Short mmCIF file of C-alpha atoms and ligand atoms in Angstrom, two decimals:
data_model
loop_
_atom_site.label_atom_id
_atom_site.label_comp_id
_atom_site.label_asym_id
_atom_site.label_seq_id
_atom_site.Cartn_x
_atom_site.Cartn_y
_atom_site.Cartn_z
CA MET D 1 -44.46 -25.11 25.50
CA LYS D 2 -44.73 -21.40 24.85
CA LEU D 3 -41.35 -20.86 26.48
CA THR D 4 -39.71 -23.54 24.38
CA LEU D 5 -41.04 -21.98 21.22
CA LEU D 6 -39.78 -18.62 22.36
CA SER D 7 -36.33 -20.00 23.13
CA PHE D 8 -36.36 -21.69 19.75
CA PHE D 9 -36.92 -18.35 18.06
CA PHE D 10 -34.25 -16.76 20.20
CA ILE D 11 -31.77 -19.39 19.14
CA ILE D 12 -32.64 -18.76 15.51
CA ILE D 13 -32.27 -15.02 15.98
CA ILE D 14 -29.02 -15.39 17.89
CA SER D 15 -27.52 -17.75 15.35
CA PHE D 16 -28.62 -15.44 12.56
CA PHE D 17 -26.79 -12.55 14.19
CA HIS D 18 -23.88 -14.76 14.97
CA PHE D 19 -23.46 -15.77 11.35
CA SER D 20 -24.07 -12.38 9.88
CA HIS D 21 -21.53 -10.80 12.23
CA THR D 22 -18.76 -13.35 11.91
CA THR D 23 -15.96 -12.09 9.70
CA PRO D 24 -15.46 -14.51 6.84
CA GLN D 25 -11.97 -15.77 7.54
CA ASN D 26 -10.68 -16.42 4.07
CA PHE D 27 -7.00 -16.11 4.81
CA THR D 28 -5.18 -17.27 7.92
CA SER D 29 -2.05 -15.18 7.29
CA ILE D 30 -0.91 -12.20 5.23
CA PHE D 31 2.58 -11.45 3.91
CA SER D 32 3.17 -7.96 2.62
CA PHE D 33 5.96 -6.52 0.46
CA GLY D 34 6.33 -2.94 -0.67
CA ASP D 35 7.11 0.60 0.37
CA SER D 36 5.73 3.35 2.59
CA LEU D 37 2.17 2.69 1.45
CA ALA D 38 2.37 -0.64 3.31
CA ASP D 39 5.23 -0.30 5.83
CA THR D 40 3.99 -0.82 9.39
CA GLY D 41 7.34 -0.09 11.04
CA ASN D 42 10.36 -1.62 9.28
CA PHE D 43 11.83 1.65 8.10
CA LEU D 44 11.57 3.15 11.57
CA LEU D 45 13.10 0.02 13.13
CA SER D 46 15.95 0.18 10.60
CA GLY D 47 16.91 3.64 11.84
CA ALA D 48 14.91 5.94 9.56
CA LEU D 49 17.94 8.16 9.20
CA THR D 50 16.69 9.66 5.97
CA PHE D 51 13.18 10.41 7.28
CA PRO D 52 13.32 10.78 11.08
CA SER D 53 10.05 12.71 11.35
CA ILE D 54 8.00 9.49 11.13
CA SER D 55 9.28 8.62 14.61
CA GLN D 56 7.26 11.53 16.02
CA LEU D 57 3.70 12.75 16.22
CA PRO D 58 1.69 13.87 14.30
CA TYR D 59 2.52 10.58 12.49
CA GLY D 60 0.10 8.11 14.06
CA MET D 61 -2.13 10.78 15.61
CA THR D 62 -5.49 9.36 14.52
CA TYR D 63 -5.73 5.70 15.38
CA PHE D 64 -2.68 4.65 17.36
CA HIS D 65 -2.17 8.04 19.05
CA HIS D 66 1.59 7.48 18.85
CA PRO D 67 4.02 7.02 15.97
CA THR D 68 4.28 3.42 14.73
CA GLY D 69 6.45 3.93 11.68
CA ARG D 70 3.44 4.09 9.40
CA CYS D 71 3.69 7.02 6.98
CA SER D 72 0.20 8.24 7.80
CA ASP D 73 -2.00 9.48 10.61
CA GLY D 74 -3.39 5.96 11.14
CA ARG D 75 -4.01 2.61 9.49
CA LEU D 76 -2.97 1.64 5.97
CA VAL D 77 -4.69 -0.47 3.29
CA VAL D 78 -2.85 -3.58 4.57
CA ASP D 79 -4.20 -2.93 8.08
CA PHE D 80 -7.78 -2.74 6.83
CA ILE D 81 -7.31 -5.94 4.84
CA ALA D 82 -5.95 -7.70 7.96
CA GLU D 83 -8.94 -6.44 9.98
CA SER D 84 -11.35 -7.70 7.34
CA GLN D 85 -9.90 -11.21 7.77
CA GLY D 86 -10.11 -11.06 11.57
CA LEU D 87 -6.30 -11.09 11.69
CA PRO D 88 -4.10 -8.92 13.91
CA LEU D 89 -2.42 -5.92 12.28
CA LEU D 90 0.78 -7.13 10.61
CA GLN D 91 3.95 -6.78 12.62
CA PRO D 92 6.99 -5.46 10.78
CA TYR D 93 9.53 -8.17 10.03
CA LEU D 94 12.29 -6.22 11.80
CA ALA D 95 10.37 -6.15 15.10
CA PRO D 96 12.13 -8.39 17.62
CA ASN D 97 10.55 -11.48 19.26
CA GLN D 98 7.43 -11.74 17.13
CA ASN D 99 5.39 -14.74 16.20
CA PHE D 100 4.76 -14.36 12.48
CA ARG D 101 2.42 -17.35 12.01
CA GLN D 102 -0.44 -14.99 11.11
CA GLY D 103 1.73 -13.00 8.76
CA ALA D 104 4.58 -10.55 8.49
CA ASN D 105 5.15 -7.24 6.85
CA PHE D 106 8.36 -6.87 4.83
CA ALA D 107 7.47 -3.51 3.29
CA VAL D 108 9.93 -0.66 3.94
CA ALA D 109 9.23 3.03 3.42
CA GLY D 110 11.35 4.36 0.59
CA ALA D 111 11.94 0.90 -0.86
CA THR D 112 12.40 0.49 -4.59
CA ALA D 113 11.40 -2.35 -6.87
CA MET D 114 14.75 -2.22 -8.66
CA ASN D 115 17.99 -2.86 -6.87
CA PRO D 116 19.39 0.45 -5.60
CA ALA D 117 22.73 -0.30 -7.28
CA ALA D 118 21.02 -0.08 -10.68
CA LEU D 119 19.47 3.26 -9.78
CA ILE D 120 22.76 4.58 -8.42
CA GLU D 121 24.39 3.63 -11.73
CA MET D 122 21.91 5.92 -13.45
CA GLY D 123 22.91 8.79 -11.19
CA ILE D 124 19.83 8.51 -8.98
CA SER D 125 21.24 8.17 -5.49
CA ARG D 126 20.88 11.36 -3.51
CA TYR D 127 17.27 10.65 -2.61
CA ILE D 128 17.32 6.91 -1.94
CA TRP D 129 15.97 6.43 1.57
CA THR D 130 16.73 2.76 2.04
CA ASN D 131 18.51 -0.16 0.41
CA PHE D 132 15.84 -2.66 1.49
CA SER D 133 14.42 -3.15 -1.99
CA LEU D 134 12.17 -6.00 -3.14
CA THR D 135 15.17 -8.35 -3.44
CA THR D 136 16.03 -7.82 0.22
CA GLN D 137 12.40 -8.24 1.23
CA LEU D 138 12.24 -11.61 -0.54
CA GLN D 139 15.46 -12.65 1.24
CA TRP D 140 13.80 -11.74 4.54
CA PHE D 141 10.87 -13.95 3.61
CA ASP D 142 13.27 -16.83 2.96
CA LYS D 143 14.85 -16.32 6.37
CA LEU D 144 11.46 -16.36 8.06
CA LYS D 145 9.99 -19.31 6.13
CA PRO D 146 11.51 -22.17 8.21
CA SER D 147 9.72 -20.78 11.27
CA LEU D 148 6.35 -20.87 9.45
CA CYS D 149 6.29 -24.38 8.01
CA LYS D 150 8.69 -27.28 7.52
CA THR D 151 7.87 -29.86 4.84
CA THR D 152 6.84 -29.03 1.27
CA GLN D 153 3.42 -30.51 2.02
CA GLU D 154 2.99 -28.46 5.19
CA CYS D 155 4.15 -25.26 3.47
CA SER D 156 1.82 -25.83 0.55
CA GLU D 157 -1.17 -26.23 2.92
CA TYR D 158 -0.14 -23.18 4.93
CA PHE D 159 0.55 -20.82 2.02
CA LYS D 160 -2.66 -21.85 0.24
CA LYS D 161 -4.46 -19.99 3.00
CA SER D 162 -2.10 -16.99 2.92
CA LEU D 163 -2.60 -13.72 1.14
CA PHE D 164 0.48 -12.15 -0.44
CA LEU D 165 0.42 -8.41 -1.05
CA VAL D 166 3.08 -7.38 -3.54
CA GLY D 167 3.09 -3.60 -3.55
CA GLU D 168 2.34 -0.95 -4.21
CA ILE D 169 6.02 -0.88 -5.16
CA GLY D 170 7.88 0.96 -7.91
CA GLY D 171 6.54 4.40 -7.04
CA ASN D 172 9.82 5.28 -5.36
CA ASP D 173 11.95 4.21 -8.30
CA TYR D 174 10.08 6.90 -10.23
CA ASN D 175 9.97 9.42 -7.37
CA TYR D 176 13.73 9.27 -6.95
CA ALA D 177 14.22 9.65 -10.70
CA PHE D 178 11.80 12.58 -11.01
CA PHE D 179 13.23 14.32 -7.94
CA SER D 180 16.78 13.86 -9.31
CA GLY D 181 15.69 15.88 -12.33
CA LYS D 182 15.48 13.01 -14.82
CA SER D 183 13.42 13.79 -17.91
CA ALA D 184 10.02 12.20 -18.48
CA ALA D 185 11.57 10.07 -21.25
CA GLU D 186 14.31 8.82 -18.92
CA VAL D 187 11.79 7.95 -16.21
CA THR D 188 9.57 6.23 -18.77
CA SER D 189 12.51 4.08 -19.83
CA LEU D 190 12.62 2.73 -16.26
CA VAL D 191 9.13 1.25 -16.46
CA PRO D 192 10.04 -2.13 -18.04
CA ARG D 193 12.83 -2.62 -15.52
CA VAL D 194 10.63 -1.71 -12.55
CA VAL D 195 7.85 -4.00 -13.77
CA SER D 196 10.20 -6.91 -14.37
CA ALA D 197 11.54 -6.54 -10.82
CA ILE D 198 7.96 -6.78 -9.55
CA ALA D 199 7.19 -9.73 -11.85
CA GLU D 200 10.30 -11.58 -10.64
CA THR D 201 9.14 -11.16 -7.05
CA ILE D 202 5.64 -12.42 -7.86
CA GLU D 203 7.13 -15.44 -9.62
CA GLY D 204 9.60 -16.01 -6.78
CA LEU D 205 6.74 -16.09 -4.31
CA ILE D 206 4.72 -18.51 -6.45
CA GLU D 207 7.75 -20.80 -6.60
CA ARG D 208 7.87 -20.64 -2.80
CA GLY D 209 4.24 -21.68 -2.48
CA ALA D 210 2.19 -18.48 -2.78
CA VAL D 211 -1.21 -19.00 -4.41
CA ASN D 212 -3.18 -15.84 -3.60
CA LEU D 213 -1.38 -12.68 -4.64
CA VAL D 214 -2.62 -9.09 -4.77
CA VAL D 215 -0.54 -6.72 -6.86
CA PRO D 216 -1.50 -3.04 -6.57
CA GLY D 217 -0.68 -0.54 -9.27
CA ASN D 218 0.58 2.99 -8.77
CA LEU D 219 -1.55 5.81 -7.35
CA PRO D 220 -2.47 8.85 -9.47
CA VAL D 221 0.77 10.70 -8.71
CA GLY D 222 -0.43 13.69 -10.73
CA CYS D 223 -2.89 14.35 -7.87
CA SER D 224 -0.18 14.08 -5.19
CA THR D 225 0.31 17.46 -3.55
CA ALA D 226 4.10 16.98 -3.48
CA TYR D 227 4.16 16.58 -7.26
CA LEU D 228 1.61 19.36 -7.74
CA THR D 229 3.92 21.65 -5.76
CA LEU D 230 7.25 20.59 -7.24
CA PHE D 231 5.93 20.57 -10.82
CA ALA D 232 3.65 23.58 -10.52
CA THR D 233 3.34 25.38 -13.83
CA ALA D 234 1.56 28.39 -15.29
CA GLU D 235 0.58 26.29 -18.34
CA LYS D 236 -3.11 25.71 -17.66
CA GLU D 237 -3.34 22.87 -20.17
CA GLU D 238 -0.98 20.78 -18.03
CA TYR D 239 -3.80 20.39 -15.50
CA ASP D 240 -6.87 18.21 -15.83
CA GLY D 241 -9.76 20.67 -15.79
CA ARG D 242 -12.00 18.17 -14.01
CA ASN D 243 -9.86 17.72 -10.92
CA GLY D 244 -6.76 19.94 -10.99
CA CYS D 245 -4.32 17.02 -11.21
CA LEU D 246 -1.26 17.04 -13.46
CA LYS D 247 -2.25 15.18 -16.63
CA LYS D 248 1.16 13.92 -17.73
CA LEU D 249 2.03 12.47 -14.35
CA ASN D 250 -1.28 10.66 -14.15
CA ALA D 251 -0.74 9.36 -17.66
CA PHE D 252 2.66 8.13 -16.51
CA ALA D 253 1.08 6.25 -13.58
CA ARG D 254 -1.43 4.67 -15.96
CA TYR D 255 1.41 3.68 -18.29
CA HIS D 256 3.18 1.88 -15.44
CA ASN D 257 -0.07 0.19 -14.45
CA GLU D 258 -0.73 -1.04 -17.98
CA PHE D 259 2.76 -2.43 -18.23
CA LEU D 260 2.30 -4.15 -14.89
CA ARG D 261 -1.00 -5.68 -15.96
CA MET D 262 0.58 -7.03 -19.14
CA ALA D 263 3.33 -8.67 -17.09
CA MET D 264 0.69 -10.10 -14.77
CA GLY D 265 -1.16 -11.54 -17.75
CA GLU D 266 1.97 -13.45 -18.77
CA LEU D 267 2.45 -14.71 -15.22
CA ARG D 268 -1.15 -15.93 -15.11
CA ARG D 269 -0.65 -17.94 -18.29
CA LYS D 270 2.55 -19.41 -16.91
CA HIS D 271 1.12 -20.17 -13.45
CA PRO D 272 -2.56 -21.01 -13.98
CA ASN D 273 -2.94 -22.34 -10.43
CA ALA D 274 -2.02 -19.03 -8.83
CA ARG D 275 -4.62 -16.31 -8.27
CA ILE D 276 -2.77 -13.16 -9.30
CA ILE D 277 -5.09 -10.26 -8.57
CA TYR D 278 -4.54 -6.72 -9.81
CA ALA D 279 -5.57 -4.01 -7.33
CA ASP D 280 -6.50 -0.75 -9.02
CA TYR D 281 -5.21 1.81 -6.51
CA TYR D 282 -5.28 4.38 -9.31
CA GLY D 283 -9.00 4.01 -9.98
CA ALA D 284 -9.87 3.70 -6.31
CA ALA D 285 -8.02 6.94 -5.53
CA MET D 286 -9.23 8.86 -8.61
CA ARG D 287 -12.71 8.72 -7.12
CA PHE D 288 -11.46 11.15 -4.46
CA ALA D 289 -10.24 13.59 -7.10
CA HIS D 290 -13.56 13.48 -8.95
CA ALA D 291 -15.96 13.64 -6.00
CA PRO D 292 -14.02 14.34 -2.78
CA ARG D 293 -17.05 15.37 -0.76
CA HIS D 294 -18.81 12.12 -1.52
CA PHE D 295 -16.08 10.42 0.57
CA GLY D 296 -16.17 13.00 3.35
CA PHE D 297 -13.12 14.90 2.09
CA GLY D 298 -14.49 18.35 2.83
CA MET D 299 -11.15 19.98 2.07
CA GLY D 300 -11.22 18.68 -1.50
CA ALA D 301 -8.69 16.20 -2.80
CA LEU D 302 -5.74 18.52 -3.28
CA GLN D 303 -4.91 19.87 0.16
CA THR D 304 -2.38 18.36 2.54
CA CYS D 305 -3.42 17.80 6.15
CA CYS D 306 0.07 18.01 7.62
CA GLY D 307 2.26 20.57 5.92
CA GLY D 308 3.94 23.96 6.03
CA GLY D 309 2.05 26.29 3.72
CA GLY D 310 1.77 26.92 0.02
CA PRO D 311 -1.19 26.47 -2.32
CA TYR D 312 -1.56 22.77 -1.44
CA ASN D 313 -0.15 23.10 2.09
CA PHE D 314 2.90 21.14 0.94
CA ASN D 315 6.18 22.93 1.54
CA VAL D 316 9.34 20.98 0.80
CA THR D 317 11.34 22.90 3.43
CA ALA D 318 8.60 22.48 6.05
CA ARG D 319 7.31 18.99 5.41
CA CYS D 320 5.07 17.23 7.92
CA GLY D 321 6.88 16.82 11.22
CA HIS D 322 9.48 19.51 10.44
CA PRO D 323 9.60 22.97 12.01
CA GLY D 324 7.12 25.27 10.32
CA SER D 325 4.60 22.50 9.62
CA HIS D 326 1.51 21.52 11.51
CA ALA D 327 -1.20 18.90 11.22
CA CYS D 328 -4.86 19.67 10.60
CA ASN D 329 -7.40 18.87 13.30
CA ASP D 330 -9.49 16.59 11.14
CA PRO D 331 -7.37 14.34 8.89
CA SER D 332 -10.50 12.47 7.78
CA SER D 333 -11.51 15.48 5.69
CA TYR D 334 -8.26 15.23 3.68
CA VAL D 335 -7.02 12.72 1.12
CA SER D 336 -3.37 13.71 1.48
CA TRP D 337 -1.68 13.25 4.80
CA ASP D 338 1.82 14.67 4.23
CA GLY D 339 1.90 15.42 0.52
CA ILE D 340 3.14 11.99 -0.55
CA HIS D 341 1.18 9.60 1.64
CA LEU D 342 -2.56 9.41 2.15
CA THR D 343 -4.66 9.70 5.29
CA GLU D 344 -6.12 6.73 7.10
CA ALA D 345 -9.54 7.82 5.79
CA ALA D 346 -8.32 7.62 2.18
CA TYR D 347 -6.66 4.23 2.76
CA HIS D 348 -9.88 2.99 4.36
CA HIS D 349 -11.87 3.86 1.24
CA ILE D 350 -9.25 2.25 -1.01
CA ALA D 351 -9.30 -0.95 1.07
CA ALA D 352 -13.10 -1.05 0.94
CA GLY D 353 -12.89 -0.59 -2.82
CA LEU D 354 -10.72 -3.71 -3.02
CA LEU D 355 -12.63 -5.84 -0.52
CA LYS D 356 -16.20 -4.93 -1.42
CA GLY D 357 -15.96 -2.82 -4.53
CA SER D 358 -14.90 -3.28 -8.09
CA PHE D 359 -11.24 -2.23 -7.85
CA THR D 360 -9.73 -5.68 -8.27
CA ASP D 361 -9.90 -7.69 -11.49
CA LEU D 362 -10.67 -10.92 -9.59
CA PRO D 363 -12.54 -11.05 -6.29
CA LEU D 364 -10.14 -10.79 -3.37
CA MET D 365 -12.20 -13.20 -1.27
CA THR D 366 -12.45 -16.68 -2.75
C1 NAG L 401 22.83 2.02 0.41
O1 NAG L 401 24.02 1.37 -0.04
C2 NAG L 401 24.96 2.25 -0.63
C3 NAG L 401 26.10 1.41 -1.21
O2 NAG L 401 26.47 0.39 -0.33
C4 NAG L 401 25.44 3.25 0.45
O3 NAG L 401 26.38 4.14 -0.10
C5 NAG L 401 24.22 4.03 0.94
O4 NAG L 401 24.59 4.90 1.99
C6 NAG L 401 23.13 3.10 1.44
N1 NAG L 401 21.94 3.90 1.69
C7 NAG L 401 21.21 3.79 2.80
C8 NAG L 401 20.07 4.71 2.93
O5 NAG L 401 21.45 2.98 3.69
C1 NAG L 402 7.84 27.12 3.59
O1 NAG L 402 8.52 26.91 4.80
C2 NAG L 402 9.56 27.84 5.04
C3 NAG L 402 10.28 27.37 6.30
O2 NAG L 402 9.39 27.25 7.39
C4 NAG L 402 8.97 29.22 5.17
O3 NAG L 402 9.99 30.16 5.37
C5 NAG L 402 8.18 29.56 3.90
O4 NAG L 402 7.49 30.79 4.04
C6 NAG L 402 7.16 28.48 3.61
N1 NAG L 402 6.54 28.71 2.32
C7 NAG L 402 5.22 28.93 2.17
C8 NAG L 402 4.75 29.11 0.76
O5 NAG L 402 4.44 28.96 3.10
#
């Protein structure tokens, strides 16, 4: 009798732990579109001619211990989201012989939201890393789709349980323009075109059956150590006294984000059955600039882990992976990995801010 009671309690305790430890499996697959913030290997598989250093350590040094094509020392936001759903890390679409039933990653480092031809027309071509823009990524999705589901009914059931990550994307359209010497006004005039390219992709995915979509905004580029180095100025009032970031560039990122949110509002009205979720990468990352040590970033928010000297350890002629650069021993005490991309530690905090925090405008988990 005593034993039975004891076993009864054990069963209760075991089932309690079982339930509390089971990952809630909201989504059964994830499809990701975007650029280097989400690319898990497509750019590297496509040749990476314009950025060969990602094929070598120290890229990948922290988690994978070898380069994977991720522009970081370890996992990205999309990896942490996949883990939270109990799903495998997303394979890049260009990887041969994969089963993509649990999702695929179409994001490509260097990708633009706009078609490269339109950027080239504006005289922005020298810096374009890749032609695999959002349009190409959506075409890849169409090529893959017949292997995921067949009938309309089957696809609708399948995609209802899928999470679509659209972005971050658009950052490169602006990077290329800024780095080509375009004026702030010229770059600002790109915003409506970049946002409509993103909106067209969101709508295209909804028409193909997507229901759950997460659309991240731009990061605070004024806190990026590449921008802080390239746009360094003696004018003190250009810097935000609270965090040392460049005010105008952060205002530009916020402007893009507001435009994007307006476009998303229209899409929500047009497609009331879709859950179109805004992910506030800007706000999630600004926490690092305001209180870096609270997140374990002992080096502050404005130092690069892997770089080649200079006030922010970002040196354009000795970028991460190039001769003259070296990686820090402890990337988790840095926000910035290579001056443009963030460390795994920073991406982990951003992902937690989306999954458990308040950095989405609708809850990510239904
Ligand atoms: C992209 O396409 C243009 C025009 O076809 C070509 O000139 C350019 O080299 C391509 N860029 C890359 C990185 O493949
Ligand atoms: C940047 O890198 C170049 C090449 O390695 C080097 O000559 C130069 O001193 C570096 N600049 C700074 C500020 O460390």
